[in-house]
Coordinates of C-alpha atoms in Angstrom, one line a residue:
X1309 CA 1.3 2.8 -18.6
X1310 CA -1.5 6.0 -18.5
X1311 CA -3.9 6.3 -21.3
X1312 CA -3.5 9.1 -23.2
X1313 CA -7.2 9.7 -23.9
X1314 CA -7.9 9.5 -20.3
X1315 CA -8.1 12.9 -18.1
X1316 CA -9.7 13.9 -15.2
X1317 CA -12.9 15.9 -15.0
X1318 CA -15.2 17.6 -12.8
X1319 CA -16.4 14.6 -10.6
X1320 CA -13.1 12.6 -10.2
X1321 CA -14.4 10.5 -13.5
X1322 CA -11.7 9.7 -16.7
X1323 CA -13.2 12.0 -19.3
X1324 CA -11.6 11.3 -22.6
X1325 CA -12.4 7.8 -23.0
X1326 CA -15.9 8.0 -20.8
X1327 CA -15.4 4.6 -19.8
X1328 CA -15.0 4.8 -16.3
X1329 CA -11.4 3.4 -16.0
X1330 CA -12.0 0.3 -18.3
X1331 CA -11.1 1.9 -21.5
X1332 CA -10.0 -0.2 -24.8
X1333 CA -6.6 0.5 -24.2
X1334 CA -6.2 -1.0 -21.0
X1335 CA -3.7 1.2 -20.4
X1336 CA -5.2 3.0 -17.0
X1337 CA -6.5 0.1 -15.3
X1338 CA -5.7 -1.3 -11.7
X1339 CA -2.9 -4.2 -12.4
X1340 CA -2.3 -3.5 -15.9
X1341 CA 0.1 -6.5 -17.2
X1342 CA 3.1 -5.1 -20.0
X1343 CA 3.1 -7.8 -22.6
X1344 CA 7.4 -7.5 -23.1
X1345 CA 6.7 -10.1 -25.6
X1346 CA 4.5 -8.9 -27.8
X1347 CA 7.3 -7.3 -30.6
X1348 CA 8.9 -10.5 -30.4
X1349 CA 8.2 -13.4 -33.3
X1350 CA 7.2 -17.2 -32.4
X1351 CA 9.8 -19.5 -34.2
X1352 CA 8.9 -21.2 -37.0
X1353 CA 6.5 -24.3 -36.7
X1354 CA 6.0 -23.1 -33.0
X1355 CA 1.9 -22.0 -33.0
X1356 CA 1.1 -19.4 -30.3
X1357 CA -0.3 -20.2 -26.0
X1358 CA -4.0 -21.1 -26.6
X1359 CA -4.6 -19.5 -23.3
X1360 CA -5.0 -15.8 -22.2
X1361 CA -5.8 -14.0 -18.9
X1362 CA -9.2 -12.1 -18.7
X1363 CA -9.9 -9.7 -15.7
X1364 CA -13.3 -9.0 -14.7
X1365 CA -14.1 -6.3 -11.7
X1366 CA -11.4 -5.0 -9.8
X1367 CA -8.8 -7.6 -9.1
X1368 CA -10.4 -11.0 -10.2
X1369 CA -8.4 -12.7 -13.2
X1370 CA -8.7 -15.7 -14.5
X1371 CA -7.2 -17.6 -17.5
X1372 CA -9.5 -19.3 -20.0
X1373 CA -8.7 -21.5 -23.4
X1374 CA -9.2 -19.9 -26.6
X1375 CA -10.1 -23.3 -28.0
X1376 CA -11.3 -21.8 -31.2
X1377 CA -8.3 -19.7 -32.0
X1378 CA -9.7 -16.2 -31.9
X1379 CA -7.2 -13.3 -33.1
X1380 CA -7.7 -11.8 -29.7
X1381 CA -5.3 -9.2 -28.1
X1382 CA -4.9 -7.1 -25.0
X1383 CA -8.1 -4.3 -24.6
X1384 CA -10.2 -6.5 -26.6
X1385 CA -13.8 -7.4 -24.6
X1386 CA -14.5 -11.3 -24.7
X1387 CA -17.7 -13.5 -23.6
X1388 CA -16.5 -16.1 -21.4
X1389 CA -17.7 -19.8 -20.0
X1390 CA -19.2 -19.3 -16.8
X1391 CA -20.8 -22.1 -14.4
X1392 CA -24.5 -21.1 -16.3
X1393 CA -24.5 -18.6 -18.5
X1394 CA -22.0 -16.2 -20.1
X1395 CA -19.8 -13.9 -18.1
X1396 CA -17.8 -10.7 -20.0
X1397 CA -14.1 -9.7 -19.3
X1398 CA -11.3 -7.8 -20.7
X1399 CA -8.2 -9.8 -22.2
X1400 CA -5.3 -8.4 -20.1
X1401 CA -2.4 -11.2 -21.5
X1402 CA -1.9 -13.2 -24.2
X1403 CA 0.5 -15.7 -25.7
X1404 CA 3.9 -16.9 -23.6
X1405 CA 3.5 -14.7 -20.7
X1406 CA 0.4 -16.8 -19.8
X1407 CA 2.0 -19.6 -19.8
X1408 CA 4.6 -17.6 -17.1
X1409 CA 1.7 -16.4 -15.6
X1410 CA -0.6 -20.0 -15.2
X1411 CA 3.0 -21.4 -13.8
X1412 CA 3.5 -18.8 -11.3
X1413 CA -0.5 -19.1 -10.2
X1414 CA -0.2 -23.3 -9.7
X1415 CA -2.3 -23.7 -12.7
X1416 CA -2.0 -26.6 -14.9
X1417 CA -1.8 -25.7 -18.8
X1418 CA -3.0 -28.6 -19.8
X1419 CA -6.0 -29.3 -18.0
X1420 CA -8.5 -30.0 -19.8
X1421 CA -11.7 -28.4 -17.2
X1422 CA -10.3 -25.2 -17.9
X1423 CA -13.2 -22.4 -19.3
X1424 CA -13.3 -21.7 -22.8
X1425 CA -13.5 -18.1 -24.3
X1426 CA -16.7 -18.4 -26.2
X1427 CA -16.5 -15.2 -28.7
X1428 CA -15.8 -11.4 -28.8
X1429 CA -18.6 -9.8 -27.2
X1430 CA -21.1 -8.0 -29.3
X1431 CA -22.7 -4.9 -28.5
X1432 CA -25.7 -6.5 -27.3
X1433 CA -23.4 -8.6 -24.4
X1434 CA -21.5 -5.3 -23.6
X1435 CA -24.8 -3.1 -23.2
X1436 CA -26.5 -5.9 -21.2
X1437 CA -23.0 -6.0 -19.2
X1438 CA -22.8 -2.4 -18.6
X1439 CA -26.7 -2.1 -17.5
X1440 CA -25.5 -4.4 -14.7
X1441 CA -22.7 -2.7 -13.6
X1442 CA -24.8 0.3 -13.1
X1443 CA -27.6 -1.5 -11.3
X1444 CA -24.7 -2.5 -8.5
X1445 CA -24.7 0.4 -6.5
X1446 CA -28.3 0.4 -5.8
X1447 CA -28.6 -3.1 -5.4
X1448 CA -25.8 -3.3 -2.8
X1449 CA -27.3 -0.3 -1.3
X1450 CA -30.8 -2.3 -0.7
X1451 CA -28.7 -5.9 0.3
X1452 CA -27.2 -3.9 3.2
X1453 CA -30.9 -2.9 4.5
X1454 CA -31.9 -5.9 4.1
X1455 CA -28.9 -7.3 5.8
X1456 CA -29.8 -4.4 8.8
X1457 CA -33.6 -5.8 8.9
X1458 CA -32.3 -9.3 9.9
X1459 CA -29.7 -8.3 12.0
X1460 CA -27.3 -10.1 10.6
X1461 CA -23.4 -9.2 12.6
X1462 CA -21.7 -8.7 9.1
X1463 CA -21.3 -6.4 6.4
X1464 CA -21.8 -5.9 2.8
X1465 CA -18.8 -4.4 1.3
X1466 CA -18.8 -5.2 -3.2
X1467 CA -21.1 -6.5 -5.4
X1468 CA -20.2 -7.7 -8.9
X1469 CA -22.4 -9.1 -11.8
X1470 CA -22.2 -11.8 -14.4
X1471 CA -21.9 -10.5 -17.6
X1472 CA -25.0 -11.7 -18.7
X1473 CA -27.1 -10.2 -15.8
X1474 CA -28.1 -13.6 -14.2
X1475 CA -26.2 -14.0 -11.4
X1476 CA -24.5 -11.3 -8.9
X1477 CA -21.6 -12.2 -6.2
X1478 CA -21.8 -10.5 -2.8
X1479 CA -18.4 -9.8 -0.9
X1480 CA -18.9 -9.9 2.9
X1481 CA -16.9 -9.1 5.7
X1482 CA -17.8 -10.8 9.2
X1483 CA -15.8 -12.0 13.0
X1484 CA -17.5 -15.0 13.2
X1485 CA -19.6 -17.7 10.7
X1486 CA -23.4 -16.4 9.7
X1487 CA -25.9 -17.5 8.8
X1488 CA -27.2 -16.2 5.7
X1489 CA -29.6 -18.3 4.4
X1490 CA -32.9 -15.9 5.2
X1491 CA -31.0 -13.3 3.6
X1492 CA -30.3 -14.7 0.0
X1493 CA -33.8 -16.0 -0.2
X1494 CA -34.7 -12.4 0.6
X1495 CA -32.2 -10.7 -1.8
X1496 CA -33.6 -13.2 -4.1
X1497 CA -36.8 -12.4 -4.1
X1498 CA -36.2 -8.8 -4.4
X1499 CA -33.6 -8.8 -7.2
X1500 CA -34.8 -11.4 -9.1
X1501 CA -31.4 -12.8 -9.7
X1502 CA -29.8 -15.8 -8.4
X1503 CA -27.1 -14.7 -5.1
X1504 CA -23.6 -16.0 -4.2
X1505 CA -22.4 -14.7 -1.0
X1506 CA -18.5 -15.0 -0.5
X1507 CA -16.6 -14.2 2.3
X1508 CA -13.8 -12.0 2.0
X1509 CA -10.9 -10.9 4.7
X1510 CA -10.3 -7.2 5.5
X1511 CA -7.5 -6.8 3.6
X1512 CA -9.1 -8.0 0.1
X1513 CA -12.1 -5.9 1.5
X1514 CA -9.9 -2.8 1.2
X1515 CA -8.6 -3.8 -1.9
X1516 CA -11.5 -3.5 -3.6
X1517 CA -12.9 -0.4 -2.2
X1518 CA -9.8 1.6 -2.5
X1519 CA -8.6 4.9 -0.8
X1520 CA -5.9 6.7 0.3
X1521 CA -3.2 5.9 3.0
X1522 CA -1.8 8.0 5.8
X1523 CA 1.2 8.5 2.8
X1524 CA -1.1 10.5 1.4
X1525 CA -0.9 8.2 -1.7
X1526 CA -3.5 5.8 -3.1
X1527 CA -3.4 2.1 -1.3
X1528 CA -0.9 0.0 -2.7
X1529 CA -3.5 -2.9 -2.3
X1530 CA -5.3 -1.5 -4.7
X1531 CA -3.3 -0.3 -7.3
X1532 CA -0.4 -2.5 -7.8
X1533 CA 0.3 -5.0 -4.5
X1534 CA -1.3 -8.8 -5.8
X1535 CA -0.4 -10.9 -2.8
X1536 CA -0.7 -10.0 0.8
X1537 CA 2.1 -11.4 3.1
X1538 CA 1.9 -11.6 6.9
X1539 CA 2.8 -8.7 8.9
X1540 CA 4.2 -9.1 12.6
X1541 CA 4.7 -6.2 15.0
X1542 CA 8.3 -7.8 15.0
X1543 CA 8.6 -5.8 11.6
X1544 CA 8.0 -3.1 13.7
X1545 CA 10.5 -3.7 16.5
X1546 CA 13.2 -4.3 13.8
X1547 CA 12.3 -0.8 12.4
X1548 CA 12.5 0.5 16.2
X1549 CA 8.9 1.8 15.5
X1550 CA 6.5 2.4 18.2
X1551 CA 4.0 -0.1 18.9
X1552 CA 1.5 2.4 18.6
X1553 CA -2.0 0.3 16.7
X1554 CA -3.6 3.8 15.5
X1555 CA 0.1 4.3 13.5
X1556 CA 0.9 0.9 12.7
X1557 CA -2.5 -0.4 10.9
X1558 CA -4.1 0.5 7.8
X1559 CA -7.3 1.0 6.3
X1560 CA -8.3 -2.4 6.7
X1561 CA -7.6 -2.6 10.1
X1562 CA -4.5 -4.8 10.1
X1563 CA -0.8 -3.9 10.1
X1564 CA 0.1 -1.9 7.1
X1565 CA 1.9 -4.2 4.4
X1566 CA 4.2 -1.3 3.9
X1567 CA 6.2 -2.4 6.8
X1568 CA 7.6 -5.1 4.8
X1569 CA 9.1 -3.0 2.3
X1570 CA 12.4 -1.9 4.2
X1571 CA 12.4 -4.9 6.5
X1572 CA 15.3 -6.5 5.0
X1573 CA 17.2 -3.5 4.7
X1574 CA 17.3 -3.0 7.8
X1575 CA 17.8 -7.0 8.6
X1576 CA 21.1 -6.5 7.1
X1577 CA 22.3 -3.3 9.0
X1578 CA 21.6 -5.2 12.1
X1579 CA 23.9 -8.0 11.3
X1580 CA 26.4 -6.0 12.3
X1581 CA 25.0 -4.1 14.9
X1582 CA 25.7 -4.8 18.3
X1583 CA 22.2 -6.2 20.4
X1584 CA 19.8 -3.3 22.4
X1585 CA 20.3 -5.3 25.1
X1586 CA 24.0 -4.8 25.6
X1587 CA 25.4 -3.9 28.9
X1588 CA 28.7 -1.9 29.4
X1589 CA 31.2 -2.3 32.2
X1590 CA 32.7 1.0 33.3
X1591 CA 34.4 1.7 36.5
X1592 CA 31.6 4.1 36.8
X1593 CA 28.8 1.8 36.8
X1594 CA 27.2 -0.4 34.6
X1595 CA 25.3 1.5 31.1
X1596 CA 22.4 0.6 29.4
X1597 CA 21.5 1.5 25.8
X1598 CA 18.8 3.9 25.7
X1599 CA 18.4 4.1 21.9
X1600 CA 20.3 3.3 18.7
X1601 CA 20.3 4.7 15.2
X1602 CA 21.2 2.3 12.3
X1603 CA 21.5 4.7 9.7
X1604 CA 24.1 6.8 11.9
X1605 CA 25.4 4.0 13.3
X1606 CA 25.2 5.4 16.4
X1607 CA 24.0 4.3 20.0
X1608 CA 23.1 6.7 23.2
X1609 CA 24.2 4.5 26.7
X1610 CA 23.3 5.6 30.1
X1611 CA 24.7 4.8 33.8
X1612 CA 22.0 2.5 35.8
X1613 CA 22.5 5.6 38.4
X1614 CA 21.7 8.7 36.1
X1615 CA 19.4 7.4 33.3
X1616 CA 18.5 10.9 32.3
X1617 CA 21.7 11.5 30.7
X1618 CA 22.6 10.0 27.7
X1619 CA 26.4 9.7 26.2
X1620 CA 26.3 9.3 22.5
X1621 CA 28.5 6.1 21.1
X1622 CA 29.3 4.6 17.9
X1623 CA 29.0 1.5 16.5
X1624 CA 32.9 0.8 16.5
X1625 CA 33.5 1.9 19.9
X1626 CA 30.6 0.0 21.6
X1627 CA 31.8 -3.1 20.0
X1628 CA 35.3 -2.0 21.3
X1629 CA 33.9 -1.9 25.0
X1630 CA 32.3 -5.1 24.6
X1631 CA 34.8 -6.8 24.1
X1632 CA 37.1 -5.5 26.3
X1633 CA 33.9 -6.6 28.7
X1634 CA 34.7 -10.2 27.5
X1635 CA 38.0 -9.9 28.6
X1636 CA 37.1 -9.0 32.1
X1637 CA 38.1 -5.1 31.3
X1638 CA 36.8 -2.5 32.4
X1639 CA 36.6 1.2 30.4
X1640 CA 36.7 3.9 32.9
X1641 CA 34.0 6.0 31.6
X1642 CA 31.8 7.0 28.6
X1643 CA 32.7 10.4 28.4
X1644 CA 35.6 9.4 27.1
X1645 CA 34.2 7.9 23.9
X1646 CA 31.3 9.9 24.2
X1647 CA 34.0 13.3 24.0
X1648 CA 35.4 12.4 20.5
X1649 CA 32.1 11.9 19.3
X1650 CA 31.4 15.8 20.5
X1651 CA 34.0 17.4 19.0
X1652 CA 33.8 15.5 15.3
X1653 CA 30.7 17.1 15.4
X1654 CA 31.7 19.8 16.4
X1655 CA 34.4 20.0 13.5
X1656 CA 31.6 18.4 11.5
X1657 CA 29.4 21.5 11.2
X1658 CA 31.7 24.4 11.3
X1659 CA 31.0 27.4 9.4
X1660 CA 34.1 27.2 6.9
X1661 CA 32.9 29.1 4.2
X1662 CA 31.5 32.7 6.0
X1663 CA 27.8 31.7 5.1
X1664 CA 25.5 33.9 7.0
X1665 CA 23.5 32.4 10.3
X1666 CA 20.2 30.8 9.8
X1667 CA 18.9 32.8 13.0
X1668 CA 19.7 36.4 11.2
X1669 CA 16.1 37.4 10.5
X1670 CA 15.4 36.7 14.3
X1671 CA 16.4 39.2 15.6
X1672 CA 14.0 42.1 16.3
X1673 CA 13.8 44.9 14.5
X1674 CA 14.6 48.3 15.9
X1675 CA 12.0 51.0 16.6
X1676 CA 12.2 54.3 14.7
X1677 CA 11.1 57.4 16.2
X1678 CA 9.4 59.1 13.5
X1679 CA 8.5 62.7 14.0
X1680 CA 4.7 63.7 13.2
X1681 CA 5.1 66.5 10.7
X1682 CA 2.0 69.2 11.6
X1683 CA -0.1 69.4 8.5
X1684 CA -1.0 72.6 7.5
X1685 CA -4.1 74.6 8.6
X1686 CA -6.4 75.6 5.3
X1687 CA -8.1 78.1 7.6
X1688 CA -5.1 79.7 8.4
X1689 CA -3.9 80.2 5.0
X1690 CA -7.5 81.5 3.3
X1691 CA -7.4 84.6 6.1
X1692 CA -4.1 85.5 5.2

């Protein structure tokens, strides 16, 4: 879904199309939407969705009525009701996927309140548009001193402006409720524009900043993840993870989402697994589990007496001691089990085929005497 015009220059910046990563296309933007629908004819007497999604800044979308019946398709720029004014978007979706697309976001298609598309925007709306955008990094620069000055206990983290230039929405962070009313009579007064202050949590904060993870790949937040489910250090425990917070959170402070990805994975390997908790019976002593490895389906036990050794078990054959355990048995040691284990490892990783050890070029090199050869003497040879 790249653009092909679109490449990288100097500064970071796409350079074919110059547009900043909102290029015609659509086709390198953050949550780009593949219309699977679009090769595909409307039967006949059906007319096509009079809705389509536009997105504005960074992750906002929002579906509007093209009451008029305007041949619009994905890339093309559209002028949009707003609450006064005119606000300017891109058309991302159009025709039955809306309708997929209103159903999955709870929104009627037949209500009638829903914002019209009011044209294709002219080169006038898109200049005025793109004279805002650039104005946003100074402004937000100037809100947060302001902010500073009045010693408000929040912080400043987006600003986006109405198409038409009349209005601009300021995304805030904060703990606790503030009290912002100085401040937008201030911000007001210096803009000259009229201020919306909305408050935003930390993950939707560093959704719409961006950056990279400790992956070393770019937040999935803001390139492709659209809902934000809760996270529980109990994703953590099932993933025998440390609790460790400077690990387990993200960018934004909370629990990375990632941990979610593989949680029911592992879920399902646990089914079957026998609990952490488990105690085995010996006529040794009584062992604990000391660790336990899903993927090799493989436990370490230790006696309550000696801790600091660990006898390595599988799956099968803890399950096999527990319930013997159930049946008032008794094994009489690990080592038994543990022994098997050993020496199908053992068998396991045999050299069979004559390769060459890994440890060959450790071995130090042996010193060679080498005798100094006596160079000739030019002084010598000129008196002969």
């Amino acid at each position: 879904m790249a653009c092909s015009s679109c490449s990288t220059g100097k500064d970071g910046q796409p350079r074919g199309c110059k547009n900043n990563g909102t290029c015609g296309t659509d086709g390198c933007n953050k949550l780009t939407v593949f219309d699977w629908l679009s090769n595909m004819s409307l039967p006949n007497g059906q007319k096509p969705f009079d809705c389509v999604e536009v997105r504005f800044k960074n992750s906002r979308k929002e579906f509007y009525r093209n009451a008029d019946n305007l041949p619009l398709s994905i890339g093309d720029v559209v002028a949009t009701q707003a609450k006064s004014g005119h606000d300017v978007g891109m058309v991302t979706l159009t025709g039955e996927l809306v309708r997929i697309q209103m159903k999955r976001k709870k929104v009627s298609a037949d209500d009638k309140t829903l914002p019209k598309v009011y044209r294709k925007a002219t080169q006038r709306d898109i200049d005025i548009w793109q004279k805002c955008r650039d104005r946003e990094e100074e402004i937000k620069k100037r809100s947060r001193e302001i902010a500073i000055s009045l010693r408000l206990e929040m912080k400043l983290s987006d600003v986006e402006f109405q198409g038409d230039g009349s209005k601009a929405t300021f995304y805030y962070t904060a703990e606790d409720r503030v009290d912002f009313r100085q401040l937008i009579k201030d911000m007001a007064k210096a803009f000259g524009i009229r201020i919306e202050m909305r408050q935003i949590g930390y993950r939707q904060e560093a959704q719409r900043l961006g950056g990279v993870g400790s992956c070393g790949r770019e937040l999935c937040c803001s390139t492709w993840l659209t809902d934000f489910r809760s996270v529980s250090t109990a994703s953590a425990r099932y993933q025998q993870l440390a609790l460790n917070p400077q690990k387990l959170a993200g960018q934004c402070g909370k629990l990375k989402c990632c941990l979610n990805y593989e949680l029911d994975m592992y879920l399902e390997a646990l089914k079957n697994f026998p609990p952490q908790d488990s105690k085995l019976l010996t006529k040794k002593g009584i062992a604990f589990c000391q660790k336990a490895d899903i993927f090799k389906e493989t436990l370490w036990f230790s006696y309550k007496d000696d801790p600091a050794t660990w006898h390595t078990l599988s799956k099968d054959q803890v399950l096999e001691i527990l319930e013997l355990n159930k049946k008032n048995e008794k094994v009489d040691s690990l080592e038994e089990y543990a022994q098997d284990n050993i020496d199908e490892e053992k068998a396991t990783f045999e050299n069979v085929v004559g390769q060459d050890s890994l440890t060959r070029f450790d071995r130090p090199k042996k010193r060679r005497n080498k005798k100094r050869r006596k160079k000739p003497n030019p002084k010598a040879s000129s008196n002969a």
